[in-house]
PDB file of C-alpha atoms and ligand atoms in Angstrom:
ATOM      1  CA  MET T   1      12.704 -14.996 -34.081  1.00 53.00           C
ATOM      2  CA  LEU T   2      12.355 -11.738 -32.089  1.00 54.00           C
ATOM      3  CA  SER T   3      14.225 -12.205 -28.797  1.00 61.00           C
ATOM      4  CA  SER T   4      12.911 -10.353 -25.727  1.00 60.00           C
ATOM      5  CA  PRO T   5      14.826  -7.140 -24.937  1.00 59.00           C
ATOM      6  CA  PRO T   6      17.536  -7.610 -22.247  1.00 60.00           C
ATOM      7  CA  ALA T   7      16.231  -6.929 -18.688  1.00 57.00           C
ATOM      8  CA  PRO T   8      17.071  -3.323 -17.723  1.00 60.00           C
ATOM      9  CA  VAL T   9      20.134  -3.165 -15.429  1.00 64.00           C
ATOM     10  CA  CYS T  10      19.126  -1.957 -11.951  1.00 70.00           C
ATOM     11  CA  ALA T  11      21.449   0.989 -11.393  1.00 67.00           C
ATOM     12  CA  ASN T  12      20.239   1.700  -7.941  1.00 70.00           C
ATOM     13  CA  LYS T  13      19.347  -0.362  -4.908  1.00 89.00           C
ATOM     14  CA  TYR T  14      17.361  -3.521  -4.287  1.00 96.00           C
ATOM     15  CA  THR T  15      14.987  -4.526  -1.553  1.00 97.00           C
ATOM     16  CA  LEU T  16      14.617  -8.168  -0.605  1.00 98.00           C
ATOM     17  CA  THR T  17      11.735  -9.255   1.618  1.00 98.00           C
ATOM     18  CA  VAL T  18      11.598 -12.726   3.162  1.00 98.00           C
ATOM     19  CA  SER T  19       8.891 -14.543   5.155  1.00 97.00           C
ATOM     20  CA  CYS T  20       9.019 -18.071   6.588  1.00 97.00           C
ATOM     21  CA  ASN T  21       8.563 -20.181   9.680  1.00 97.00           C
ATOM     22  CA  ASP T  22      11.176 -19.105  12.183  1.00 97.00           C
ATOM     23  CA  ARG T  23      14.373 -21.209  12.484  1.00 96.00           C
ATOM     24  CA  PRO T  24      18.082 -20.503  13.166  1.00 95.00           C
ATOM     25  CA  GLY T  25      20.348 -19.495  10.281  1.00 96.00           C
ATOM     26  CA  ILE T  26      17.988 -17.555   7.958  1.00 97.00           C
ATOM     27  CA  VAL T  27      19.811 -14.235   8.431  1.00 97.00           C
ATOM     28  CA  TYR T  28      23.159 -16.033   7.918  1.00 98.00           C
ATOM     29  CA  GLU T  29      21.955 -17.715   4.693  1.00 98.00           C
ATOM     30  CA  ILE T  30      20.629 -14.443   3.215  1.00 98.00           C
ATOM     31  CA  SER T  31      23.748 -12.472   4.209  1.00 98.00           C
ATOM     32  CA  LYS T  32      25.972 -15.207   2.736  1.00 98.00           C
ATOM     33  CA  ILE T  33      24.119 -15.040  -0.593  1.00 98.00           C
ATOM     34  CA  LEU T  34      24.491 -11.256  -0.758  1.00 98.00           C
ATOM     35  CA  PHE T  35      28.166 -11.344   0.291  1.00 97.00           C
ATOM     36  CA  GLU T  36      28.973 -14.043  -2.279  1.00 97.00           C
ATOM     37  CA  SER T  37      27.160 -11.922  -4.880  1.00 96.00           C
ATOM     38  CA  SER T  38      29.378  -8.886  -4.164  1.00 96.00           C
ATOM     39  CA  CYS T  39      26.500  -6.951  -2.607  1.00 96.00           C
ATOM     40  CA  ASN T  40      26.618  -4.490   0.282  1.00 96.00           C
ATOM     41  CA  VAL T  41      23.740  -4.393   2.772  1.00 97.00           C
ATOM     42  CA  ILE T  42      22.542  -0.835   3.400  1.00 94.00           C
ATOM     43  CA  GLU T  43      19.591  -1.473   5.695  1.00 96.00           C
ATOM     44  CA  ASN T  44      18.401  -4.656   7.374  1.00 97.00           C
ATOM     45  CA  GLN T  45      15.384  -5.277   9.571  1.00 98.00           C
ATOM     46  CA  GLN T  46      14.021  -8.604  10.788  1.00 97.00           C
ATOM     47  CA  PHE T  47      11.358  -9.786  13.187  1.00 97.00           C
ATOM     48  CA  ALA T  48      10.826 -13.205  14.744  1.00 97.00           C
ATOM     49  CA  ASP T  49       7.246 -13.528  15.987  1.00 96.00           C
ATOM     50  CA  GLN T  50       7.729 -15.953  18.857  1.00 95.00           C
ATOM     51  CA  SER T  51       4.016 -16.415  19.474  1.00 95.00           C
ATOM     52  CA  ARG T  52       3.392 -17.494  15.898  1.00 95.00           C
ATOM     53  CA  HIS T  53       6.918 -18.814  15.130  1.00 96.00           C
ATOM     54  CA  ARG T  54       7.081 -16.676  12.001  1.00 97.00           C
ATOM     55  CA  PHE T  55      10.105 -14.795  10.664  1.00 97.00           C
ATOM     56  CA  SER T  56      10.053 -11.650   8.495  1.00 98.00           C
ATOM     57  CA  MET T  57      13.010  -9.749   7.046  1.00 98.00           C
ATOM     58  CA  ARG T  58      13.652  -6.752   4.800  1.00 98.00           C
ATOM     59  CA  VAL T  59      17.094  -6.097   3.382  1.00 98.00           C
ATOM     60  CA  GLN T  60      18.098  -3.119   1.264  1.00 97.00           C
ATOM     61  CA  PHE T  61      21.356  -3.633  -0.624  1.00 96.00           C
ATOM     62  CA  GLU T  62      23.451  -2.397  -3.522  1.00 95.00           C
ATOM     63  CA  SER T  63      26.556  -3.486  -5.411  1.00 94.00           C
ATOM     64  CA  ALA T  64      29.748  -3.571  -3.362  1.00 94.00           C
ATOM     65  CA  THR T  65      31.766  -2.900  -6.532  1.00 93.00           C
ATOM     66  CA  LYS T  66      31.601  -0.566  -9.496  1.00 90.00           C
ATOM     67  CA  MET T  67      29.752  -3.259 -11.430  1.00 91.00           C
ATOM     68  CA  PRO T  68      25.943  -3.488 -11.206  1.00 91.00           C
ATOM     69  CA  VAL T  69      24.468  -6.228  -9.017  1.00 93.00           C
ATOM     70  CA  ASP T  70      24.310  -9.578 -10.848  1.00 94.00           C
ATOM     71  CA  GLU T  71      20.541  -9.820 -10.320  1.00 94.00           C
ATOM     72  CA  ALA T  72      20.278 -13.192 -12.064  1.00 95.00           C
ATOM     73  CA  MET T  73      22.902 -14.664  -9.754  1.00 96.00           C
ATOM     74  CA  VAL T  74      21.171 -13.317  -6.643  1.00 97.00           C
ATOM     75  CA  ARG T  75      17.826 -14.669  -7.837  1.00 97.00           C
ATOM     76  CA  SER T  76      19.236 -18.121  -8.606  1.00 98.00           C
ATOM     77  CA  LYS T  77      20.970 -18.328  -5.221  1.00 98.00           C
ATOM     78  CA  LEU T  78      17.726 -17.276  -3.440  1.00 98.00           C
ATOM     79  CA  ALA T  79      15.744 -19.806  -5.472  1.00 98.00           C
ATOM     80  CA  ALA T  80      18.231 -22.543  -4.548  1.00 98.00           C
ATOM     81  CA  MET T  81      18.073 -21.560  -0.865  1.00 97.00           C
ATOM     82  CA  SER T  82      14.271 -21.536  -0.737  1.00 97.00           C
ATOM     83  CA  LYS T  83      13.630 -24.601  -2.926  1.00 97.00           C
ATOM     84  CA  GLY T  84      11.661 -27.230  -0.997  1.00 96.00           C
ATOM     85  CA  THR T  85      11.219 -24.897   2.002  1.00 96.00           C
ATOM     86  CA  ASP T  86       8.440 -22.597   3.231  1.00 96.00           C
ATOM     87  CA  VAL T  87      10.589 -19.533   2.558  1.00 97.00           C
ATOM     88  CA  THR T  88       8.895 -16.915   0.364  1.00 96.00           C
ATOM     89  CA  TRP T  89      10.908 -13.963  -0.937  1.00 97.00           C
ATOM     90  CA  ARG T  90      10.530 -10.972  -3.274  1.00 97.00           C
ATOM     91  CA  LEU T  91      13.438  -9.092  -4.832  1.00 96.00           C
ATOM     92  CA  ARG T  92      12.671  -5.640  -6.267  1.00 94.00           C
ATOM     93  CA  CYS T  93      14.843  -3.000  -7.903  1.00 91.00           C
ATOM     94  CA  THR T  94      14.067   0.431  -6.449  1.00 90.00           C
ATOM     95  CA  ASP T  95      15.051   2.344  -9.620  1.00 86.00           C
ATOM     96  CA  ARG T  96      11.505   2.381 -10.904  1.00 89.00           C
ATOM     97  CA  LYS T  97       9.044   4.700  -9.141  1.00 94.00           C
ATOM     98  CA  PRO T  98       5.946   2.715  -8.085  1.00 97.00           C
ATOM     99  CA  ARG T  99       2.898   3.670 -10.175  1.00 98.00           C
ATOM    100  CA  VAL T 100      -0.184   4.479  -8.071  1.00 98.00           C
ATOM    101  CA  LEU T 101      -3.793   4.720  -9.317  1.00 98.00           C
ATOM    102  CA  LEU T 102      -6.180   6.782  -7.149  1.00 98.00           C
ATOM    103  CA  LEU T 103      -9.866   5.842  -6.830  1.00 98.00           C
ATOM    104  CA  VAL T 104     -12.060   8.640  -5.435  1.00 98.00           C
ATOM    105  CA  SER T 105     -15.737   9.593  -5.112  1.00 98.00           C
ATOM    106  CA  LYS T 106     -16.844  13.038  -3.843  1.00 98.00           C
ATOM    107  CA  LEU T 107     -14.482  13.780  -0.889  1.00 98.00           C
ATOM    108  CA  ALA T 108     -11.195  15.400  -2.016  1.00 98.00           C
ATOM    109  CA  HIS T 109      -9.005  15.573   1.101  1.00 98.00           C
ATOM    110  CA  CYS T 110      -7.119  12.268   0.776  1.00 98.00           C
ATOM    111  CA  MET T 111      -6.715  12.530  -3.007  1.00 98.00           C
ATOM    112  CA  ASN T 112      -5.490  16.136  -2.742  1.00 98.00           C
ATOM    113  CA  ASP T 113      -3.072  15.247   0.058  1.00 98.00           C
ATOM    114  CA  ILE T 114      -1.524  12.398  -1.970  1.00 98.00           C
ATOM    115  CA  LEU T 115      -1.284  14.500  -5.162  1.00 98.00           C
ATOM    116  CA  PHE T 116       0.438  17.277  -3.175  1.00 98.00           C
ATOM    117  CA  ARG T 117       2.864  14.918  -1.414  1.00 98.00           C
ATOM    118  CA  GLN T 118       3.773  13.363  -4.800  1.00 98.00           C
ATOM    119  CA  SER T 119       4.255  16.819  -6.376  1.00 98.00           C
ATOM    120  CA  ILE T 120       6.825  17.844  -3.740  1.00 98.00           C
ATOM    121  CA  GLY T 121       8.557  14.432  -3.719  1.00 97.00           C
ATOM    122  CA  ASP T 122       7.367  13.498  -0.227  1.00 98.00           C
ATOM    123  CA  LEU T 123       5.937  10.344  -1.806  1.00 98.00           C
ATOM    124  CA  ASN T 124       8.417   8.822  -4.286  1.00 97.00           C
ATOM    125  CA  ILE T 125       5.695   7.588  -6.629  1.00 98.00           C
ATOM    126  CA  GLU T 126       4.086   8.302  -9.983  1.00 98.00           C
ATOM    127  CA  ILE T 127       0.310   8.884 -10.294  1.00 98.00           C
ATOM    128  CA  PRO T 128      -0.608   8.089 -13.921  1.00 98.00           C
ATOM    129  CA  ALA T 129      -4.368   8.533 -13.375  1.00 98.00           C
ATOM    130  CA  VAL T 130      -7.326   9.161 -11.093  1.00 98.00           C
ATOM    131  CA  ILE T 131     -10.607   7.243 -11.472  1.00 98.00           C
ATOM    132  CA  SER T 132     -13.888   8.415  -9.944  1.00 98.00           C
ATOM    133  CA  ASN T 133     -17.503   7.280  -9.992  1.00 98.00           C
ATOM    134  CA  HIS T 134     -18.477  10.983  -9.912  1.00 98.00           C
ATOM    135  CA  PRO T 135     -17.250  13.967 -12.019  1.00 98.00           C
ATOM    136  CA  ASP T 136     -16.929  16.299  -8.992  1.00 98.00           C
ATOM    137  CA  LEU T 137     -13.170  16.015  -8.299  1.00 98.00           C
ATOM    138  CA  ALA T 138     -11.870  16.408 -11.866  1.00 98.00           C
ATOM    139  CA  TRP T 139     -10.583  19.916 -10.964  1.00 98.00           C
ATOM    140  CA  TYR T 140      -8.135  18.545  -8.388  1.00 97.00           C
ATOM    141  CA  ALA T 141      -6.634  16.067 -10.850  1.00 98.00           C
ATOM    142  CA  ASP T 142      -6.433  18.733 -13.576  1.00 98.00           C
ATOM    143  CA  ASN T 143      -4.661  21.015 -11.078  1.00 97.00           C
ATOM    144  CA  TYR T 144      -1.866  18.434 -10.834  1.00 98.00           C
ATOM    145  CA  LYS T 145      -2.049  17.570 -14.552  1.00 98.00           C
ATOM    146  CA  VAL T 146      -3.151  13.997 -13.782  1.00 98.00           C
ATOM    147  CA  PRO T 147      -5.603  12.337 -16.233  1.00 98.00           C
ATOM    148  CA  PHE T 148      -9.088  11.983 -14.662  1.00 98.00           C
ATOM    149  CA  HIS T 149     -11.383   9.115 -15.683  1.00 98.00           C
ATOM    150  CA  HIS T 150     -15.078   9.427 -14.734  1.00 98.00           C
ATOM    151  CA  ILE T 151     -16.481   5.865 -14.570  1.00 98.00           C
ATOM    152  CA  PRO T 152     -20.026   5.999 -13.141  1.00 97.00           C
ATOM    153  CA  VAL T 153     -21.082   2.992 -11.040  1.00 97.00           C
ATOM    154  CA  THR T 154     -24.624   1.744 -10.565  1.00 96.00           C
ATOM    155  CA  SER T 155     -25.776  -1.708  -9.505  1.00 93.00           C
ATOM    156  CA  MET T 156     -26.295  -2.430 -13.238  1.00 94.00           C
ATOM    157  CA  THR T 157     -22.907  -1.116 -14.401  1.00 95.00           C
ATOM    158  CA  LYS T 158     -20.681  -2.176 -11.460  1.00 95.00           C
ATOM    159  CA  VAL T 159     -19.082  -5.188 -13.225  1.00 95.00           C
ATOM    160  CA  ALA T 160     -18.455  -3.263 -16.458  1.00 97.00           C
ATOM    161  CA  ALA T 161     -17.083  -0.292 -14.487  1.00 98.00           C
ATOM    162  CA  GLU T 162     -14.704  -2.548 -12.579  1.00 98.00           C
ATOM    163  CA  LYS T 163     -13.589  -4.226 -15.822  1.00 98.00           C
ATOM    164  CA  GLN T 164     -12.737  -0.751 -17.185  1.00 98.00           C
ATOM    165  CA  MET T 165     -10.800   0.051 -13.999  1.00 98.00           C
ATOM    166  CA  LEU T 166      -8.838  -3.228 -14.135  1.00 98.00           C
ATOM    167  CA  GLU T 167      -8.031  -2.655 -17.824  1.00 98.00           C
ATOM    168  CA  LEU T 168      -6.572   0.722 -16.891  1.00 98.00           C
ATOM    169  CA  VAL T 169      -4.549  -0.952 -14.124  1.00 98.00           C
ATOM    170  CA  ASP T 170      -2.945  -3.176 -16.770  1.00 98.00           C
ATOM    171  CA  GLU T 171      -2.628  -0.514 -19.484  1.00 98.00           C
ATOM    172  CA  LEU T 172      -0.964   1.956 -17.094  1.00 98.00           C
ATOM    173  CA  ASP T 173       1.253  -0.741 -15.495  1.00 98.00           C
ATOM    174  CA  ILE T 174      -0.111   0.144 -12.045  1.00 98.00           C
ATOM    175  CA  ASP T 175       1.677  -1.203  -8.946  1.00 97.00           C
ATOM    176  CA  LEU T 176      -0.768   0.048  -6.310  1.00 98.00           C
ATOM    177  CA  VAL T 177      -4.456   1.060  -6.305  1.00 98.00           C
ATOM    178  CA  VAL T 178      -5.421   3.487  -3.535  1.00 98.00           C
ATOM    179  CA  LEU T 179      -9.093   3.842  -2.526  1.00 98.00           C
ATOM    180  CA  ALA T 180      -8.908   7.440  -1.317  1.00 98.00           C
ATOM    181  CA  ARG T 181     -12.443   7.610   0.091  1.00 97.00           C
ATOM    182  CA  TYR T 182     -13.828   5.651  -2.833  1.00 97.00           C
ATOM    183  CA  MET T 183     -17.363   4.830  -1.780  1.00 95.00           C
ATOM    184  CA  GLN T 184     -17.997   1.706  -3.835  1.00 95.00           C
ATOM    185  CA  VAL T 185     -17.514  -1.849  -2.557  1.00 95.00           C
ATOM    186  CA  LEU T 186     -15.164  -3.764  -4.900  1.00 97.00           C
ATOM    187  CA  THR T 187     -16.367  -7.207  -5.972  1.00 96.00           C
ATOM    188  CA  PRO T 188     -14.515 -10.364  -4.851  1.00 97.00           C
ATOM    189  CA  GLU T 189     -13.189 -10.712  -8.415  1.00 97.00           C
ATOM    190  CA  ALA T 190     -11.661  -7.215  -8.303  1.00 98.00           C
ATOM    191  CA  CYS T 191     -10.268  -7.887  -4.827  1.00 98.00           C
ATOM    192  CA  GLU T 192      -8.642 -11.089  -6.099  1.00 98.00           C
ATOM    193  CA  ALA T 193      -7.150  -9.261  -9.096  1.00 98.00           C
ATOM    194  CA  LEU T 194      -5.761  -6.536  -6.801  1.00 98.00           C
ATOM    195  CA  SER T 195      -4.790  -8.773  -3.870  1.00 97.00           C
ATOM    196  CA  GLY T 196      -1.968  -7.194  -1.834  1.00 97.00           C
ATOM    197  CA  ARG T 197      -1.846  -4.099  -4.084  1.00 98.00           C
ATOM    198  CA  ALA T 198      -4.998  -2.159  -3.140  1.00 98.00           C
ATOM    199  CA  ILE T 199      -5.129   0.025  -0.024  1.00 98.00           C
ATOM    200  CA  ASN T 200      -8.301   1.619   1.428  1.00 98.00           C
ATOM    201  CA  ILE T 201      -8.641   4.354   4.040  1.00 98.00           C
ATOM    202  CA  HIS T 202     -11.513   3.693   6.460  1.00 97.00           C
ATOM    203  CA  HIS T 203     -12.594   6.628   8.552  1.00 94.00           C
ATOM    204  CA  SER T 204     -12.533   4.907  11.943  1.00 93.00           C
ATOM    205  CA  MET T 205     -10.154   3.068  14.255  1.00 95.00           C
ATOM    206  CA  LEU T 206     -10.978  -0.421  12.994  1.00 93.00           C
ATOM    207  CA  PRO T 207     -12.326  -2.755  14.194  1.00 94.00           C
ATOM    208  CA  SER T 208     -14.540  -0.125  15.849  1.00 95.00           C
ATOM    209  CA  PHE T 209     -17.244   1.572  13.821  1.00 94.00           C
ATOM    210  CA  LYS T 210     -17.104  -0.519  10.636  1.00 91.00           C
ATOM    211  CA  GLY T 211     -19.544   0.426   7.870  1.00 81.00           C
ATOM    212  CA  ALA T 212     -21.163   3.758   7.106  1.00 83.00           C
ATOM    213  CA  ARG T 213     -21.056   7.099   9.010  1.00 93.00           C
ATOM    214  CA  PRO T 214     -18.388   5.997  11.549  1.00 93.00           C
ATOM    215  CA  TYR T 215     -17.630   9.545  12.773  1.00 95.00           C
ATOM    216  CA  HIS T 216     -21.284  10.291  13.598  1.00 96.00           C
ATOM    217  CA  ARG T 217     -21.658   6.960  15.371  1.00 96.00           C
ATOM    218  CA  ALA T 218     -18.423   7.575  17.303  1.00 96.00           C
ATOM    219  CA  HIS T 219     -19.640  11.055  18.259  1.00 96.00           C
ATOM    220  CA  ASP T 220     -23.006   9.666  19.382  1.00 97.00           C
ATOM    221  CA  ARG T 221     -21.153   7.026  21.440  1.00 97.00           C
ATOM    222  CA  GLY T 222     -19.156   9.787  23.160  1.00 97.00           C
ATOM    223  CA  VAL T 223     -15.694   8.424  22.363  1.00 97.00           C
ATOM    224  CA  LYS T 224     -12.637  10.497  23.370  1.00 98.00           C
ATOM    225  CA  LEU T 225     -10.377   9.262  20.606  1.00 97.00           C
ATOM    226  CA  ILE T 226     -11.237   9.091  16.895  1.00 97.00           C
ATOM    227  CA  GLY T 227      -9.083   7.971  14.011  1.00 97.00           C
ATOM    228  CA  ALA T 228      -8.610   6.312  10.650  1.00 98.00           C
ATOM    229  CA  THR T 229      -7.299   2.995   9.356  1.00 98.00           C
ATOM    230  CA  ALA T 230      -5.373   2.240   6.171  1.00 98.00           C
ATOM    231  CA  HIS T 231      -5.782  -1.426   5.254  1.00 98.00           C
ATOM    232  CA  TYR T 232      -5.404  -3.769   2.304  1.00 98.00           C
ATOM    233  CA  VAL T 233      -8.682  -4.296   0.454  1.00 98.00           C
ATOM    234  CA  THR T 234     -10.281  -7.721   0.708  1.00 98.00           C
ATOM    235  CA  SER T 235     -13.747  -8.993  -0.149  1.00 97.00           C
ATOM    236  CA  ASP T 236     -14.562  -8.830   3.571  1.00 96.00           C
ATOM    237  CA  LEU T 237     -15.598  -5.185   3.908  1.00 95.00           C
ATOM    238  CA  ASP T 238     -13.411  -3.211   6.363  1.00 93.00           C
ATOM    239  CA  GLU T 239     -11.666  -6.468   7.384  1.00 95.00           C
ATOM    240  CA  GLY T 240      -8.461  -6.286   5.333  1.00 97.00           C
ATOM    241  CA  PRO T 241      -4.992  -6.492   6.988  1.00 98.00           C
ATOM    242  CA  ILE T 242      -4.228  -3.211   8.751  1.00 98.00           C
ATOM    243  CA  ILE T 243      -1.146  -1.280   7.563  1.00 98.00           C
ATOM    244  CA  GLU T 244      -1.384   1.967   9.569  1.00 98.00           C
ATOM    245  CA  GLN T 245      -3.724   3.857  11.933  1.00 98.00           C
ATOM    246  CA  GLU T 246      -3.813   7.448  13.211  1.00 98.00           C
ATOM    247  CA  VAL T 247      -5.753   8.849  16.153  1.00 98.00           C
ATOM    248  CA  ALA T 248      -6.805  12.235  17.516  1.00 98.00           C
ATOM    249  CA  ARG T 249      -8.284  13.238  20.852  1.00 98.00           C
ATOM    250  CA  ILE T 250     -11.716  14.835  21.066  1.00 98.00           C
ATOM    251  CA  ASP T 251     -13.961  15.847  23.957  1.00 98.00           C
ATOM    252  CA  HIS T 252     -17.565  16.706  24.763  1.00 97.00           C
ATOM    253  CA  GLY T 253     -17.163  20.080  23.108  1.00 98.00           C
ATOM    254  CA  PHE T 254     -16.741  18.591  19.624  1.00 98.00           C
ATOM    255  CA  SER T 255     -19.769  18.626  17.316  1.00 98.00           C
ATOM    256  CA  ALA T 256     -20.187  15.802  14.812  1.00 97.00           C
ATOM    257  CA  ASP T 257     -18.915  18.165  12.109  1.00 97.00           C
ATOM    258  CA  ASP T 258     -15.865  18.978  14.249  1.00 98.00           C
ATOM    259  CA  VAL T 259     -15.175  15.251  14.492  1.00 98.00           C
ATOM    260  CA  VAL T 260     -15.473  14.827  10.722  1.00 97.00           C
ATOM    261  CA  ALA T 261     -13.086  17.748  10.194  1.00 98.00           C
ATOM    262  CA  LEU T 262     -10.461  16.384  12.608  1.00 98.00           C
ATOM    263  CA  GLY T 263     -10.962  12.941  11.133  1.00 97.00           C
ATOM    264  CA  ARG T 264      -9.874  14.198   7.721  1.00 98.00           C
ATOM    265  CA  ASP T 265      -6.421  14.925   9.105  1.00 98.00           C
ATOM    266  CA  THR T 266      -6.100  11.456  10.617  1.00 98.00           C
ATOM    267  CA  GLU T 267      -7.142   9.893   7.294  1.00 98.00           C
ATOM    268  CA  CYS T 268      -4.509  11.823   5.319  1.00 98.00           C
ATOM    269  CA  LEU T 269      -1.742  10.930   7.794  1.00 98.00           C
ATOM    270  CA  ALA T 270      -2.623   7.223   8.011  1.00 98.00           C
ATOM    271  CA  LEU T 271      -3.067   6.827   4.245  1.00 98.00           C
ATOM    272  CA  SER T 272       0.080   8.719   3.191  1.00 98.00           C
ATOM    273  CA  ARG T 273       2.213   6.689   5.616  1.00 98.00           C
ATOM    274  CA  ALA T 274       0.638   3.422   4.412  1.00 98.00           C
ATOM    275  CA  ILE T 275       1.367   4.369   0.772  1.00 98.00           C
ATOM    276  CA  ARG T 276       4.968   5.301   1.615  1.00 98.00           C
ATOM    277  CA  TRP T 277       5.639   2.072   3.465  1.00 98.00           C
ATOM    278  CA  HIS T 278       3.968  -0.144   0.860  1.00 98.00           C
ATOM    279  CA  THR T 279       5.798   1.526  -2.058  1.00 97.00           C
ATOM    280  CA  GLU T 280       9.121   1.236  -0.193  1.00 97.00           C
ATOM    281  CA  ASN T 281       8.485  -2.527   0.237  1.00 97.00           C
ATOM    282  CA  ARG T 282       8.349  -2.110   4.020  1.00 98.00           C
ATOM    283  CA  VAL T 283       5.040  -3.983   4.514  1.00 98.00           C
ATOM    284  CA  LEU T 284       5.075  -7.790   4.706  1.00 98.00           C
ATOM    285  CA  LEU T 285       1.731  -9.544   4.689  1.00 95.00           C
ATOM    286  CA  ASP T 286       1.692 -12.567   6.936  1.00 90.00           C
ATOM    287  CA  ASP T 287      -1.491 -14.578   7.577  1.00 88.00           C
ATOM    288  CA  GLY T 288      -3.914 -11.635   7.571  1.00 92.00           C
ATOM    289  CA  ARG T 289      -1.609  -9.367   9.543  1.00 95.00           C
ATOM    290  CA  THR T 290       1.171  -7.032   8.515  1.00 98.00           C
ATOM    291  CA  VAL T 291       4.776  -6.663   9.639  1.00 98.00           C
ATOM    292  CA  VAL T 292       5.815  -3.063   8.894  1.00 98.00           C
ATOM    293  CA  PHE T 293       9.540  -2.247   8.816  1.00 98.00           C
ATOM    294  CA  SER T 294       9.021   1.521   8.934  1.00 95.00           C
TER     295      SER T 294
HETATM  296  N1  LIG O   1     -14.072  -5.051  -1.294  1.00 70.34           N
HETATM  297  C1  LIG O   1     -13.956  -3.907  -0.610  1.00 70.34           C
HETATM  298  N2  LIG O   1     -14.278  -2.757  -1.203  1.00 70.34           N
HETATM  299  C2  LIG O   1     -14.146  -1.607  -0.518  1.00 70.34           C
HETATM  300  C3  LIG O   1     -13.695  -1.600   0.833  1.00 70.34           C
HETATM  301  C4  LIG O   1     -13.308  -2.849   1.413  1.00 70.34           C
HETATM  302  O1  LIG O   1     -12.879  -2.918   2.583  1.00 70.34           O
HETATM  303  N3  LIG O   1     -13.448  -3.964   0.655  1.00 70.34           N
HETATM  304  N4  LIG O   1     -13.674  -0.425   1.538  1.00 70.34           N
HETATM  305  C5  LIG O   1     -14.505   0.610   0.963  1.00 70.34           C
HETATM  306  C6  LIG O   1     -14.506   1.917   1.667  1.00 70.34           C
HETATM  307  N5  LIG O   1     -15.561   1.916   2.631  1.00 70.34           N
HETATM  308  C7  LIG O   1     -15.230   2.016   3.914  1.00 70.34           C
HETATM  309  O2  LIG O   1     -14.080   2.304   4.229  1.00 70.34           O
HETATM  310  C8  LIG O   1     -16.927   1.754   2.188  1.00 70.34           C
HETATM  311  C9  LIG O   1     -17.329   2.409   1.068  1.00 70.34           C
HETATM  312  C10 LIG O   1     -18.650   2.223   0.606  1.00 70.34           C
HETATM  313  C11 LIG O   1     -19.514   1.391   1.243  1.00 70.34           C
HETATM  314  C12 LIG O   1     -20.874   1.162   0.681  1.00 70.34           C
HETATM  315  O3  LIG O   1     -21.702   0.545   1.294  1.00 70.34           O
HETATM  316  N6  LIG O   1     -21.091   1.637  -0.580  1.00 70.34           N
HETATM  317  C13 LIG O   1     -22.362   1.391  -1.265  1.00 70.34           C
HETATM  318  C14 LIG O   1     -22.608   2.516  -2.257  1.00 70.34           C
HETATM  319  C15 LIG O   1     -22.552   3.832  -1.627  1.00 70.34           C
HETATM  320  C16 LIG O   1     -22.639   4.940  -2.667  1.00 70.34           C
HETATM  321  O4  LIG O   1     -22.939   4.707  -3.825  1.00 70.34           O
HETATM  322  O5  LIG O   1     -22.333   6.062  -2.234  1.00 70.34           O
HETATM  323  C17 LIG O   1     -22.201   0.171  -2.166  1.00 70.34           C
HETATM  324  O6  LIG O   1     -21.091  -0.043  -2.674  1.00 70.34           O
HETATM  325  O7  LIG O   1     -23.238  -0.450  -2.410  1.00 70.34           O
HETATM  326  C18 LIG O   1     -19.061   0.721   2.369  1.00 70.34           C
HETATM  327  C19 LIG O   1     -17.773   0.914   2.851  1.00 70.34           C
HETATM  328  C20 LIG O   1     -14.220   0.810  -0.481  1.00 70.34           C
HETATM  329  N7  LIG O   1     -14.463  -0.435  -1.149  1.00 70.34           N
END
């Protein structure tokens, strides 16, 4: 009988994220497990939300000896500690670069910014593919030698188009889907399949100016600050948990086009930071909100 290949040894570092109801001793219990497993903590951040009595923690650690971390031992000790409790934890080896799929439509600025940041190593990710419901941006993907998939979407083909996208997510072993100004609303089924691993950039400071043409509506309203919001995608349009926001000041002298132009910069900054923090396991989702250990 073919036995499954041995799990690859994690030569690098691990990140452990923990969420639970707040109580004394959680930090001690986690540190004890890592110490007893011959691990050395490199970075540790925790937050106790006293209003909601919730605790969140992110620990980055490596082996304290020349031997690799005994991942199985760490996992069994964490499982024993959390058994019968409300503690949820995720342990991830950081050897493997997170694989990010970009979804785009006709606006190139966010896609181009992410492709550039990946090409210079500013984002420690891989981008195996770009999907678009229009052919227009193929040039940008070709420029970075990233495969471009044109999957048109109409009301009749939406389900089939999404099925094709989700098949690519599995085939390409995608960790994160980024909607980089992708102008199609994902169905609840797609949102469920991508829960916690799909990030959208909305071109306003949510919750203000949800929906279409936010910059023009903000300009008409005479706001003095505009911005963008990177959030996890849920079936509630523009309502997903917020990961990062960026703002910029405007004044009466800005035309609507000036606002759109300045807005592009805020979108690229908010989205690239959200991608960095998510792919470095720095974002903990907790009851519709995020704790970000940036
Ligand atoms: N399930 C979700 N899907 C998407 C979200 C989301 O929050 N949840 N965000 C959007 C991005 N977006 C705003 O940020 C947005 C994009 C498109 C539309 C929209 O009404 N699209 C029309 C089609 C428009 C067209 O073909 O150009 C539609 O889908 O019928 C609203 C908001 C990405 N997806």
